[in-house]
Short mmCIF file of C-alpha atoms in Angstrom, two decimals:
data_model
loop_
_atom_site.label_atom_id
_atom_site.label_comp_id
_atom_site.label_asym_id
_atom_site.label_seq_id
_atom_site.Cartn_x
_atom_site.Cartn_y
_atom_site.Cartn_z
CA MET A 24 0.00 0.00 0.00
CA SER A 25 1.32 3.41 -0.90
CA ASN A 26 1.69 6.31 1.50
CA PHE A 27 0.62 9.68 0.16
CA LYS A 28 -1.05 12.99 0.90
CA VAL A 29 -3.82 14.65 -1.08
CA LYS A 30 -5.28 18.14 -0.81
CA GLY A 31 -8.74 19.39 -1.70
CA ASN A 32 -12.09 20.53 -0.34
CA ILE A 33 -12.81 17.89 2.30
CA VAL A 34 -16.45 16.95 2.85
CA ASP A 35 -17.13 16.15 6.50
CA ILE A 36 -20.61 14.61 6.33
CA ALA A 37 -20.97 14.03 10.07
CA LYS A 38 -20.19 17.66 10.98
CA GLN A 39 -21.89 19.01 7.84
CA ASN A 40 -18.83 21.01 6.99
CA ILE A 41 -16.61 21.52 3.94
CA PHE A 42 -13.09 22.90 4.26
CA PHE A 43 -9.86 22.98 2.29
CA GLY A 44 -7.40 20.56 3.80
CA GLU A 45 -5.00 17.66 3.47
CA VAL A 46 -5.57 13.93 3.93
CA ASP A 47 -2.53 11.88 4.93
CA VAL A 48 -2.77 8.18 4.03
CA GLN A 49 -0.40 5.67 5.62
CA ASP A 50 -0.58 1.88 5.09
CA GLY A 51 -4.06 2.02 3.61
CA LYS A 52 -5.62 4.06 6.41
CA ILE A 53 -6.12 7.73 7.11
CA LYS A 54 -3.41 8.93 9.49
CA SER A 55 -4.53 12.54 9.69
CA ILE A 56 -6.88 15.14 8.24
CA ILE A 57 -5.63 18.71 8.52
CA GLU A 58 -7.82 21.75 7.97
CA ILE A 59 -5.86 24.44 6.14
CA ALA A 60 -8.48 27.00 5.12
CA THR A 61 -12.13 27.46 4.32
CA GLN A 62 -13.59 25.90 1.19
CA LYS A 63 -11.81 27.06 -1.97
CA ASP A 64 -13.39 27.66 -5.35
CA GLY A 65 -12.13 25.69 -8.33
CA VAL A 66 -10.71 22.92 -6.17
CA ASN A 67 -11.72 19.24 -6.27
CA PHE A 68 -13.72 17.65 -3.46
CA ILE A 69 -12.61 14.72 -1.30
CA MET A 70 -15.46 12.62 0.14
CA PRO A 71 -16.30 9.07 1.22
CA GLY A 72 -16.98 6.63 -1.62
CA PHE A 73 -20.49 5.66 -2.71
CA ILE A 74 -22.20 2.43 -1.66
CA ASP A 75 -24.97 0.58 -3.48
CA SER A 76 -27.06 -0.57 -0.53
CA HIS A 77 -28.91 -3.34 -2.36
CA VAL A 78 -27.89 -4.90 -5.65
CA HIS A 79 -28.04 -8.25 -7.38
CA ILE A 80 -24.67 -8.32 -9.12
CA GLU A 81 -26.02 -11.05 -11.40
CA SER A 82 -28.47 -8.61 -13.01
CA SER A 83 -25.55 -6.68 -14.45
CA MET A 84 -24.80 -9.84 -16.45
CA LEU A 85 -21.27 -9.48 -15.06
CA ILE A 86 -19.38 -11.56 -12.54
CA PRO A 87 -18.40 -9.54 -9.42
CA SER A 88 -14.86 -8.76 -10.57
CA GLU A 89 -16.16 -7.29 -13.83
CA PHE A 90 -18.94 -5.42 -12.04
CA ALA A 91 -16.20 -3.80 -9.95
CA ARG A 92 -14.36 -2.73 -13.11
CA LEU A 93 -17.39 -0.70 -14.24
CA ALA A 94 -18.66 0.54 -10.86
CA VAL A 95 -15.42 1.84 -9.39
CA VAL A 96 -14.96 4.50 -12.07
CA HIS A 97 -18.22 6.09 -10.86
CA GLY A 98 -16.92 6.37 -7.30
CA THR A 99 -18.59 3.23 -5.93
CA VAL A 100 -16.32 1.55 -3.39
CA ALA A 101 -18.68 -1.09 -1.99
CA THR A 102 -21.93 -2.93 -2.55
CA VAL A 103 -24.41 -4.71 -0.32
CA SER A 104 -25.04 -7.64 -2.65
CA ASP A 105 -27.75 -10.30 -2.54
CA PRO A 106 -26.59 -13.47 -4.40
CA HIS A 107 -30.19 -14.62 -4.51
CA GLU A 108 -30.26 -15.02 -8.30
CA ILE A 109 -27.34 -17.42 -8.64
CA ALA A 110 -28.43 -19.25 -5.48
CA ASN A 111 -31.77 -20.05 -7.12
CA VAL A 112 -29.87 -21.63 -10.00
CA CYS A 113 -26.85 -23.26 -8.34
CA GLY A 114 -27.50 -23.15 -4.58
CA ILE A 115 -24.57 -22.87 -2.17
CA GLU A 116 -22.13 -23.51 -5.03
CA GLY A 117 -23.41 -20.34 -6.70
CA VAL A 118 -22.97 -18.27 -3.54
CA GLU A 119 -19.44 -19.64 -3.15
CA PHE A 120 -18.64 -18.57 -6.72
CA MET A 121 -19.74 -15.00 -5.99
CA LEU A 122 -17.77 -14.84 -2.74
CA ASP A 123 -14.62 -16.30 -4.28
CA ASN A 124 -14.70 -14.14 -7.39
CA GLY A 125 -15.44 -11.01 -5.36
CA LYS A 126 -12.31 -11.65 -3.30
CA THR A 127 -10.10 -11.52 -6.41
CA VAL A 128 -10.46 -7.73 -6.61
CA PRO A 129 -9.84 -4.92 -4.06
CA PHE A 130 -13.41 -3.65 -4.44
CA LYS A 131 -15.51 -4.19 -1.29
CA PHE A 132 -18.33 -6.67 -1.89
CA TYR A 133 -20.56 -7.53 1.06
CA PHE A 134 -22.86 -10.46 0.43
CA GLY A 135 -25.97 -11.64 2.22
CA ALA A 136 -27.40 -15.10 2.84
CA PRO A 137 -30.30 -15.64 0.40
CA SER A 138 -33.51 -16.07 2.37
CA CYS A 139 -35.84 -17.35 -0.34
CA VAL A 140 -34.43 -20.19 -2.41
CA PRO A 141 -36.68 -21.09 -4.08
CA ALA A 142 -38.53 -17.79 -3.96
CA THR A 143 -41.91 -19.57 -4.01
CA ILE A 144 -43.29 -23.09 -4.31
CA PHE A 145 -45.08 -22.03 -7.48
CA GLU A 146 -42.05 -22.25 -9.78
CA THR A 147 -39.18 -24.61 -10.54
CA ALA A 148 -35.80 -23.48 -9.26
CA GLY A 149 -32.42 -25.15 -9.44
CA ALA A 150 -31.80 -25.36 -5.70
CA GLU A 151 -33.22 -25.08 -2.21
CA LEU A 152 -31.66 -23.49 0.88
CA ASN A 153 -33.33 -24.45 4.15
CA HIS A 154 -32.88 -22.70 7.47
CA LYS A 155 -29.83 -24.82 8.32
CA ASP A 156 -28.14 -23.83 5.05
CA VAL A 157 -28.97 -20.18 5.70
CA GLU A 158 -27.64 -20.28 9.25
CA ALA A 159 -24.40 -21.88 8.05
CA LEU A 160 -23.95 -18.99 5.62
CA LEU A 161 -24.82 -16.38 8.24
CA LYS A 162 -22.13 -17.74 10.56
CA ARG A 163 -19.50 -16.77 8.01
CA PRO A 164 -17.94 -13.36 8.78
CA GLU A 165 -18.08 -12.26 5.14
CA ILE A 166 -21.88 -12.74 5.09
CA LYS A 167 -23.23 -9.51 6.56
CA TYR A 168 -27.01 -9.94 6.59
CA LEU A 169 -30.05 -12.05 5.71
CA SER A 170 -31.04 -11.06 2.20
CA GLU A 171 -34.46 -9.72 1.28
CA MET A 172 -37.29 -11.71 2.82
CA MET A 173 -39.53 -11.82 -0.24
CA ASN A 174 -41.83 -14.38 1.29
CA PHE A 175 -43.78 -11.79 3.25
CA PRO A 176 -46.88 -14.03 3.33
CA GLY A 177 -44.68 -16.59 5.07
CA VAL A 178 -43.77 -13.96 7.68
CA LEU A 179 -47.37 -12.87 8.19
CA PHE A 180 -48.64 -16.43 8.48
CA LYS A 181 -45.71 -17.44 10.69
CA ASP A 182 -44.25 -20.11 8.43
CA GLU A 183 -41.89 -22.10 10.64
CA GLU A 184 -39.05 -22.31 8.09
CA VAL A 185 -39.22 -18.58 7.37
CA LEU A 186 -39.17 -17.63 11.05
CA LYS A 187 -36.20 -19.92 11.70
CA LYS A 188 -34.17 -18.12 9.03
CA ILE A 189 -35.00 -14.74 10.56
CA ALA A 190 -34.23 -16.03 14.05
CA SER A 191 -30.79 -17.20 12.89
CA ALA A 192 -29.92 -13.72 11.68
CA HIS A 193 -31.09 -12.13 14.93
CA LYS A 194 -29.13 -14.64 16.99
CA LEU A 195 -25.97 -13.78 15.08
CA GLY A 196 -26.59 -10.03 15.29
CA LYS A 197 -27.08 -9.54 11.55
CA PRO A 198 -29.83 -7.40 9.99
CA VAL A 199 -32.68 -8.77 7.89
CA ASP A 200 -33.56 -7.10 4.61
CA GLY A 201 -37.17 -6.73 3.60
CA HIS A 202 -39.20 -7.00 0.42
CA ALA A 203 -42.83 -6.06 0.95
CA PRO A 204 -44.31 -4.24 -2.06
CA GLY A 205 -47.57 -2.52 -1.22
CA LEU A 206 -47.70 -3.79 2.36
CA ARG A 207 -49.23 -1.16 4.65
CA GLY A 208 -50.82 -0.66 8.07
CA ASP A 209 -51.16 -3.54 10.49
CA SER A 210 -49.72 -6.02 7.98
CA VAL A 211 -46.46 -4.15 7.54
CA GLN A 212 -46.27 -3.60 11.31
CA GLN A 213 -46.43 -7.37 11.77
CA TYR A 214 -43.70 -7.74 9.15
CA ILE A 215 -41.51 -5.20 10.96
CA ASP A 216 -42.21 -6.78 14.34
CA ALA A 217 -40.75 -10.01 12.97
CA GLY A 218 -37.42 -8.17 12.91
CA ILE A 219 -37.21 -6.99 9.31
CA SER A 220 -35.51 -3.63 9.03
CA THR A 221 -35.44 -2.40 5.40
CA ASP A 222 -37.52 -2.23 2.25
CA HIS A 223 -36.57 -1.27 -1.31
CA GLU A 224 -39.93 -2.07 -2.93
CA CYS A 225 -41.97 1.06 -2.15
CA PHE A 226 -43.82 2.36 -5.20
CA THR A 227 -45.33 5.48 -3.64
CA GLU A 228 -44.31 8.15 -1.16
CA GLU A 229 -47.30 7.26 1.03
CA GLU A 230 -46.20 3.64 1.30
CA ALA A 231 -42.61 4.59 2.10
CA LEU A 232 -43.69 7.15 4.69
CA ASP A 233 -45.90 4.60 6.43
CA LYS A 234 -42.93 2.24 6.71
CA LEU A 235 -40.53 4.99 7.81
CA GLN A 236 -42.87 6.10 10.56
CA ARG A 237 -43.03 2.51 11.81
CA GLY A 238 -39.23 2.30 12.09
CA MET A 239 -38.17 0.80 8.77
CA LYS A 240 -35.28 2.07 6.71
CA ILE A 241 -36.21 2.79 3.10
CA LEU A 242 -33.94 2.31 0.11
CA ILE A 243 -34.52 4.57 -2.87
CA ARG A 244 -34.15 2.31 -5.89
CA GLU A 245 -33.22 3.30 -9.41
CA GLY A 246 -32.31 0.36 -11.60
CA SER A 247 -32.54 -0.34 -15.31
CA ALA A 248 -36.25 -1.24 -15.12
CA ALA A 249 -37.55 -0.44 -11.62
CA LYS A 250 -37.35 3.29 -11.01
CA ASN A 251 -38.69 4.72 -7.75
CA PHE A 252 -36.38 7.71 -7.30
CA ASP A 253 -38.88 10.40 -8.33
CA ALA A 254 -41.62 8.92 -6.16
CA LEU A 255 -39.51 8.72 -2.99
CA ILE A 256 -36.69 11.27 -3.12
CA ASN A 257 -38.52 14.10 -1.33
CA LEU A 258 -38.70 11.93 1.79
CA LEU A 259 -34.94 12.35 2.14
CA ASN A 260 -35.54 15.92 3.33
CA GLU A 261 -37.11 14.68 6.58
CA TRP A 262 -35.60 11.19 6.94
CA PRO A 263 -31.87 11.46 6.08
CA GLU A 264 -30.81 9.00 8.79
CA ARG A 265 -33.17 6.28 7.59
CA MET A 266 -32.74 6.24 3.83
CA MET A 267 -30.20 4.79 1.40
CA PHE A 268 -29.65 4.59 -2.36
CA CYS A 269 -29.61 1.36 -4.35
CA SER A 270 -29.86 0.05 -7.90
CA ASP A 271 -31.26 -3.44 -7.15
CA ASP A 272 -30.99 -4.57 -10.77
CA LYS A 273 -28.77 -2.72 -13.22
CA HIS A 274 -27.91 -3.91 -16.71
CA PRO A 275 -24.34 -3.48 -18.03
CA ASP A 276 -25.15 -0.67 -20.45
CA SER A 277 -26.61 1.36 -17.58
CA LEU A 278 -23.63 0.63 -15.34
CA VAL A 279 -21.22 1.91 -17.98
CA LEU A 280 -23.01 5.27 -17.85
CA ASN A 281 -23.38 5.83 -14.10
CA HIS A 282 -24.15 4.36 -10.70
CA ILE A 283 -24.95 5.86 -7.28
CA ASN A 284 -23.21 9.08 -8.34
CA ASN A 285 -26.09 9.74 -10.71
CA LEU A 286 -28.66 9.49 -7.91
CA CYS A 287 -26.68 12.05 -5.92
CA ALA A 288 -26.62 14.42 -8.91
CA ARG A 289 -30.36 14.03 -9.43
CA ALA A 290 -31.03 14.64 -5.74
CA VAL A 291 -29.09 17.91 -5.98
CA THR A 292 -31.42 19.08 -8.76
CA LYS A 293 -34.33 18.47 -6.37
CA GLY A 294 -32.84 21.01 -3.96
CA ILE A 295 -32.02 18.50 -1.25
CA ASN A 296 -29.27 19.39 1.21
CA ILE A 297 -25.93 17.96 0.07
CA PHE A 298 -25.12 16.44 3.46
CA LYS A 299 -28.44 14.59 3.54
CA ILE A 300 -27.72 13.23 0.08
CA LEU A 301 -24.26 12.01 1.02
CA GLN A 302 -25.53 10.60 4.31
CA ALA A 303 -27.77 8.28 2.29
CA ALA A 304 -25.19 7.53 -0.40
CA CYS A 305 -22.06 7.03 1.70
CA ILE A 306 -22.74 6.63 5.42
CA ASN A 307 -26.07 4.93 6.20
CA PRO A 308 -25.23 1.58 4.53
CA ILE A 309 -22.02 1.36 6.56
CA LEU A 310 -23.86 1.96 9.83
CA HIS A 311 -26.78 -0.35 9.08
CA TYR A 312 -24.81 -3.33 7.75
CA LYS A 313 -21.68 -2.76 9.85
CA LEU A 314 -19.42 -2.59 6.83
CA ASP A 315 -15.64 -2.28 6.95
CA VAL A 316 -15.68 0.81 4.75
CA GLY A 317 -14.06 4.12 5.60
CA THR A 318 -16.08 7.30 6.13
CA LEU A 319 -13.18 9.75 5.77
CA LYS A 320 -12.24 9.84 9.44
CA ILE A 321 -8.85 9.46 11.10
CA GLY A 322 -8.10 5.76 11.56
CA ASP A 323 -10.55 4.67 8.85
CA TYR A 324 -9.66 2.69 5.76
CA ALA A 325 -8.74 5.15 3.03
CA ASP A 326 -11.89 4.52 0.96
CA PHE A 327 -12.62 7.86 -0.64
CA ILE A 328 -13.20 9.58 -3.95
CA ILE A 329 -12.20 12.87 -5.52
CA THR A 330 -14.86 14.65 -7.57
CA GLU A 331 -14.85 17.82 -9.64
CA ASP A 332 -17.89 19.23 -7.86
CA LEU A 333 -20.89 18.46 -5.66
CA ILE A 334 -23.37 18.91 -8.49
CA ASP A 335 -22.64 16.42 -11.27
CA PHE A 336 -20.31 14.25 -9.16
CA LYS A 337 -17.88 13.55 -11.98
CA VAL A 338 -15.37 11.25 -10.31
CA ASN A 339 -11.69 11.91 -10.99
CA GLN A 340 -10.21 9.33 -8.64
CA THR A 341 -11.38 6.38 -6.54
CA TYR A 342 -9.28 4.98 -3.69
CA ILE A 343 -9.98 1.78 -1.76
CA ASN A 344 -7.74 0.90 1.19
CA GLY A 345 -5.45 3.69 0.07
CA VAL A 346 -4.92 2.26 -3.42
CA LEU A 347 -5.83 4.29 -6.50
CA LEU A 348 -8.13 1.95 -8.45
CA ALA A 349 -9.72 4.33 -10.97
CA GLN A 350 -8.83 7.66 -12.51
CA ASN A 351 -10.65 9.82 -15.04
CA GLY A 352 -13.07 7.10 -16.13
CA ASN A 353 -10.62 4.20 -16.33
CA ILE A 354 -9.31 1.63 -13.89
CA VAL A 355 -5.67 1.98 -12.87
CA GLY A 356 -3.60 -1.17 -13.39
CA ASP A 357 -4.76 -4.68 -14.27
CA TRP A 358 -6.35 -5.74 -11.00
CA VAL A 359 -9.30 -7.43 -12.76
CA LYS A 360 -8.19 -10.89 -13.85
CA PRO A 361 -10.00 -12.97 -16.52
CA VAL A 362 -12.04 -16.02 -15.48
CA ASP A 363 -11.86 -19.09 -17.70
CA GLU A 364 -15.18 -20.63 -18.74
CA LYS A 365 -14.11 -23.99 -17.26
CA ASP A 366 -14.11 -22.35 -13.82
CA VAL A 367 -17.70 -21.10 -13.91
CA VAL A 368 -20.86 -22.69 -12.52
CA ASN A 369 -24.15 -23.41 -14.27
CA GLN A 370 -27.18 -25.67 -14.23
CA PHE A 371 -28.94 -26.12 -17.55
CA ASP A 372 -30.57 -29.32 -18.79
CA CYS A 373 -33.39 -29.11 -21.33
CA ASP A 374 -33.82 -30.21 -24.92
CA PHE A 375 -34.34 -27.97 -27.93
CA LYS A 376 -37.99 -27.12 -28.55
CA THR A 377 -40.27 -27.32 -31.59
CA ASP A 378 -42.90 -24.85 -32.79
CA ASP A 379 -45.67 -27.20 -31.64
CA ASP A 380 -44.46 -26.95 -28.02
CA PHE A 381 -45.75 -23.35 -27.90
CA VAL A 382 -49.28 -23.89 -29.22
CA TYR A 383 -52.13 -22.62 -27.00
CA PRO A 384 -55.34 -24.53 -27.96
CA TYR A 385 -58.58 -22.54 -27.95
CA ASN A 386 -61.06 -23.83 -25.33
CA ASN A 387 -64.00 -21.51 -26.03
CA GLU A 388 -62.61 -18.74 -23.79
CA HIS A 389 -64.61 -15.51 -24.14
CA GLU A 390 -61.81 -13.61 -22.41
CA ILE A 391 -58.33 -14.35 -21.14
CA ALA A 392 -56.19 -12.90 -18.36
CA VAL A 393 -53.39 -10.77 -19.80
CA ILE A 394 -50.29 -9.45 -18.03
CA GLU A 395 -49.85 -5.71 -18.52
CA ALA A 396 -46.16 -4.81 -18.27
CA LEU A 397 -45.52 -1.32 -16.86
CA ASP A 398 -42.44 0.51 -18.09
CA GLY A 399 -40.06 1.26 -15.24
CA GLN A 400 -41.93 -0.87 -12.69
CA LEU A 401 -41.78 -4.43 -11.38
CA ILE A 402 -45.49 -4.54 -10.71
CA THR A 403 -47.87 -5.48 -13.49
CA ASN A 404 -51.57 -5.04 -14.05
CA LYS A 405 -54.10 -7.79 -14.61
CA LEU A 406 -56.21 -7.25 -17.70
CA PHE A 407 -58.95 -9.31 -19.31
CA LYS A 408 -59.04 -9.32 -23.09
CA THR A 409 -60.95 -11.03 -25.89
CA PRO A 410 -58.55 -13.61 -27.37
CA LYS A 411 -57.50 -13.76 -30.99
CA VAL A 412 -58.11 -17.22 -32.46
CA GLU A 413 -56.58 -18.73 -35.59
CA ASN A 414 -56.88 -22.36 -36.72
CA GLY A 415 -58.28 -23.38 -33.36
CA ASN A 416 -55.46 -21.81 -31.32
CA LEU A 417 -54.97 -18.62 -29.32
CA VAL A 418 -52.36 -16.45 -31.02
CA SER A 419 -50.66 -13.07 -30.59
CA ASP A 420 -52.85 -10.07 -31.38
CA LEU A 421 -50.44 -7.52 -32.87
CA GLU A 422 -53.14 -4.98 -33.57
CA ASN A 423 -53.94 -4.70 -29.85
CA ASP A 424 -50.38 -5.43 -28.69
CA VAL A 425 -51.33 -8.63 -26.86
CA LEU A 426 -48.42 -11.00 -27.47
CA LYS A 427 -47.73 -14.58 -26.52
CA ILE A 428 -45.37 -15.00 -23.57
CA VAL A 429 -43.87 -18.33 -22.50
CA VAL A 430 -41.76 -19.75 -19.68
CA VAL A 431 -39.67 -22.86 -20.40
CA ASN A 432 -38.27 -24.98 -17.57
CA ARG A 433 -34.46 -24.91 -17.97
CA TYR A 434 -33.70 -27.53 -15.32
CA HIS A 435 -35.50 -30.47 -16.94
CA ASN A 436 -37.93 -31.13 -19.77
CA ALA A 437 -41.48 -30.18 -18.81
CA PRO A 438 -44.64 -28.73 -20.38
CA ILE A 439 -44.22 -25.09 -21.38
CA ALA A 440 -46.30 -22.39 -19.67
CA VAL A 441 -47.99 -20.12 -22.22
CA SER A 442 -49.94 -16.90 -21.66
CA PHE A 443 -50.24 -13.35 -23.04
CA VAL A 444 -48.72 -9.96 -22.23
CA LYS A 445 -49.36 -6.36 -23.25
CA ASN A 446 -46.97 -3.41 -23.78
CA PHE A 447 -43.98 -5.14 -25.33
CA ASN A 448 -45.17 -3.81 -28.68
CA LEU A 449 -43.01 -6.14 -30.75
CA LYS A 450 -43.93 -6.06 -34.41
CA HIS A 451 -41.48 -8.62 -35.71
CA CYS A 452 -40.50 -11.96 -34.22
CA ALA A 453 -39.32 -12.56 -30.61
CA ILE A 454 -36.93 -12.00 -27.71
CA ALA A 455 -35.91 -14.56 -25.07
CA SER A 456 -33.79 -14.75 -21.93
CA SER A 457 -32.58 -17.17 -19.25
CA VAL A 458 -32.59 -14.22 -16.84
CA ALA A 459 -36.10 -14.57 -15.43
CA HIS A 460 -36.49 -13.70 -11.78
CA ASP A 461 -36.45 -15.52 -9.49
CA SER A 462 -35.91 -19.08 -10.67
CA HIS A 463 -34.36 -18.11 -14.01
CA ASN A 464 -36.14 -20.43 -16.34
CA ILE A 465 -36.24 -19.34 -19.98
CA ILE A 466 -38.77 -16.59 -20.72
CA ALA A 467 -39.72 -15.34 -24.16
CA VAL A 468 -42.26 -13.07 -25.83
CA GLY A 469 -43.03 -12.88 -29.52
CA VAL A 470 -45.45 -12.53 -32.37
CA ASP A 471 -45.63 -16.18 -33.48
CA ASP A 472 -44.68 -19.68 -32.33
CA LYS A 473 -41.90 -20.15 -34.88
CA SER A 474 -40.10 -16.98 -33.79
CA ILE A 475 -40.54 -17.74 -30.10
CA CYS A 476 -39.19 -21.25 -30.62
CA GLU A 477 -36.12 -19.99 -32.50
CA ALA A 478 -35.34 -17.40 -29.81
CA VAL A 479 -35.72 -19.98 -27.02
CA ASN A 480 -33.47 -22.43 -28.85
CA LEU A 481 -30.77 -19.76 -29.22
CA VAL A 482 -30.76 -19.45 -25.42
CA ILE A 483 -30.67 -23.24 -24.97
CA ALA A 484 -27.77 -23.57 -27.44
CA SER A 485 -25.75 -21.10 -25.33
CA THR A 486 -26.77 -22.79 -22.05
CA GLY A 487 -28.07 -19.41 -21.04
CA GLY A 488 -28.20 -15.95 -22.51
CA VAL A 489 -30.41 -13.27 -24.03
CA ALA A 490 -31.53 -13.58 -27.63
CA ALA A 491 -33.50 -11.70 -30.25
CA ILE A 492 -34.64 -12.77 -33.69
CA GLY A 493 -36.42 -10.93 -36.48
CA ASN A 494 -36.12 -9.14 -39.80
CA GLY A 495 -33.90 -11.94 -41.10
CA LYS A 496 -31.39 -11.40 -38.31
CA LYS A 497 -30.60 -13.00 -34.96
CA GLU A 498 -28.44 -11.99 -32.01
CA VAL A 499 -27.50 -13.75 -28.80
CA LEU A 500 -25.43 -12.68 -25.80
CA PRO A 501 -24.21 -15.90 -24.11
CA LEU A 502 -24.32 -15.98 -20.30
CA PRO A 503 -22.39 -19.12 -19.35
CA VAL A 504 -22.16 -18.33 -15.63
CA ALA A 505 -25.40 -19.81 -14.25
CA GLY A 506 -27.20 -18.60 -17.37
CA LEU A 507 -27.07 -15.17 -15.72
CA MET A 508 -23.62 -13.68 -16.24
CA SER A 509 -20.82 -13.47 -18.76
CA ASN A 510 -17.21 -14.10 -17.83
CA LYS A 511 -16.03 -11.58 -20.45
CA ASN A 512 -14.72 -8.03 -19.99
CA GLY A 513 -17.50 -5.86 -18.60
CA TYR A 514 -17.22 -3.21 -21.29
CA GLU A 515 -17.41 -5.84 -24.03
CA VAL A 516 -20.52 -7.31 -22.41
CA ALA A 517 -22.07 -3.86 -22.14
CA LYS A 518 -21.40 -3.26 -25.84
CA SER A 519 -23.00 -6.58 -26.79
CA TYR A 520 -25.96 -5.93 -24.55
CA THR A 521 -26.44 -2.44 -26.01
CA SER A 522 -26.53 -4.00 -29.47
CA ILE A 523 -29.15 -6.62 -28.62
CA ASP A 524 -31.21 -4.10 -26.64
CA GLN A 525 -31.28 -1.80 -29.66
CA PHE A 526 -32.20 -4.77 -31.86
CA ALA A 527 -35.21 -5.53 -29.62
CA LYS A 528 -36.29 -1.92 -30.00
CA GLN A 529 -35.88 -2.13 -33.76
CA LEU A 530 -38.28 -5.07 -33.62
CA GLY A 531 -40.84 -2.67 -32.17
CA SER A 532 -40.43 -2.66 -28.39
CA THR A 533 -41.01 0.78 -26.86
CA LEU A 534 -39.89 -0.25 -23.36
CA ILE A 535 -36.92 1.49 -21.74
CA ALA A 536 -35.27 -1.87 -21.02
CA PRO A 537 -37.16 -4.66 -22.82
CA PHE A 538 -34.97 -7.52 -21.59
CA MET A 539 -35.01 -6.30 -17.99
CA THR A 540 -38.78 -5.89 -18.11
CA LEU A 541 -39.10 -9.37 -19.66
CA SER A 542 -37.06 -10.85 -16.80
CA PHE A 543 -39.55 -9.52 -14.26
CA MET A 544 -42.61 -11.04 -15.96
CA ALA A 545 -41.75 -14.24 -14.07
CA LEU A 546 -41.25 -12.52 -10.69
CA LEU A 547 -44.13 -14.03 -8.76
CA VAL A 548 -43.49 -12.18 -5.50
CA ILE A 549 -44.40 -8.84 -7.10
CA PRO A 550 -48.10 -8.26 -7.90
CA HIS A 551 -50.32 -8.43 -9.78
CA LEU A 552 -50.06 -11.03 -12.56
CA LYS A 553 -46.97 -13.03 -13.57
CA LEU A 554 -46.05 -16.26 -15.38
CA SER A 555 -43.97 -19.10 -13.95
CA ASP A 556 -42.97 -22.33 -15.64
CA LYS A 557 -45.99 -23.88 -13.92
CA GLY A 558 -48.58 -21.37 -15.12
CA LEU A 559 -50.19 -17.94 -14.83
CA PHE A 560 -49.96 -16.66 -11.27
CA ASP A 561 -52.07 -14.14 -9.33
CA GLY A 562 -49.69 -12.25 -7.04
CA ASP A 563 -52.52 -10.80 -4.95
CA GLU A 564 -54.18 -14.12 -4.18
CA PHE A 565 -50.87 -16.01 -4.30
CA ARG A 566 -52.35 -18.76 -6.45
CA PHE A 567 -52.50 -19.93 -10.04
CA ILE A 568 -55.30 -18.62 -12.24
#
């Protein structure tokens, strides 16, 4: 570790003060901070690094080491990461892969123990973690918390297995993350009383305020598909000690552009006090999860960033443990090492499909339930539409933008679940993905059975990936790590993803992030209507339709 001194406008978040001074770093820690003068104009700012307080690294389609390559240039020094996605595919082996790969880089990854594997009994996952498995993970010092308890009905109805997982976390002094979209009043109080301390699923200010007033900490989420920043940000004015920033799910093209720094810049435009913004972005996650991350105090690890200003938060330098890891938009050195495909984990075992596998026979239905995808949200609406019938089968209705959607079991051969969805607006062919929360079976949407079948088979041929087909062209981005992540350079993956995302939009999709939105159409724990490999699911009644 190098020893050095750096001067600039030092941001003291705790004392809500900014002054021109010098930071002396010795052996990776801050030896001294000397105040020289009052804040100077035209001088860079030195502040603690940013922390993403809830993220599924897998959703970036990058392994942890490559995620770090992209995130660190934006001033992110640490993440609170839920390996729930890979655990649903590969179980403990998947969690071990994330931990081991994260340790290969100096970036600070803090992982949780997945609480819901499988997420529900209404879908086929690749693994199961019971309360003994969860407790074994929680006993490990590098596991900082119990990841989001999505099974809120299990909490409310006192499911024994659920309560044992929560009890293990409490016994070991580790916090429990929440996931309770739309839960209010007495129900959310019962959820909180079970010992659950956070939520990142609030859709409205009223919902978030109800939870804040009852003692919960609220994470403001802005990912590639789920965007709640505008709805919640004004609450930061009154609740700066109880709020954090997170991305939850962020695709690689988005991560190339920005990270938590962008949320800080947007909060500034809302007129929110800079110290309240930085409290949420830099300090609160450390306090809540007891992270070994410096806060720019004497004796702390030298985890800090240097920015041009406190408006746009353009990051010039990022230091972790006193080592310069990124400068002017690029990483410094070659601290990200490649991972060979033979060293990755996966679970994928299904045969190629035929067009006939996707047929939906007409059974005299006068109306059918249709999923309505909402741009920028995880929730969906439940619609009822008159079906379009051709040759005795239900088919996509392009005129009314009601398209066939399917979920294919990727773990073994099984009947394919077929339904219909609105708002994808595809006009030509199909898109498919093995990223389909939470069990990550293959999900596809398209205009006809032949196109859907071809897109699905592209994913199967790659043992995981995202694919698009149409206009005489086809593209696929292979994801060999659990069918969720690439082991390639993060910038190369981002470029490939940008290409296939644009292709999906050329096929007609008007969604901000069509593949991210598609992945959430199988997320049963978020209302109102979703599709699993076992059938169409009502998220309000928690039952199949």
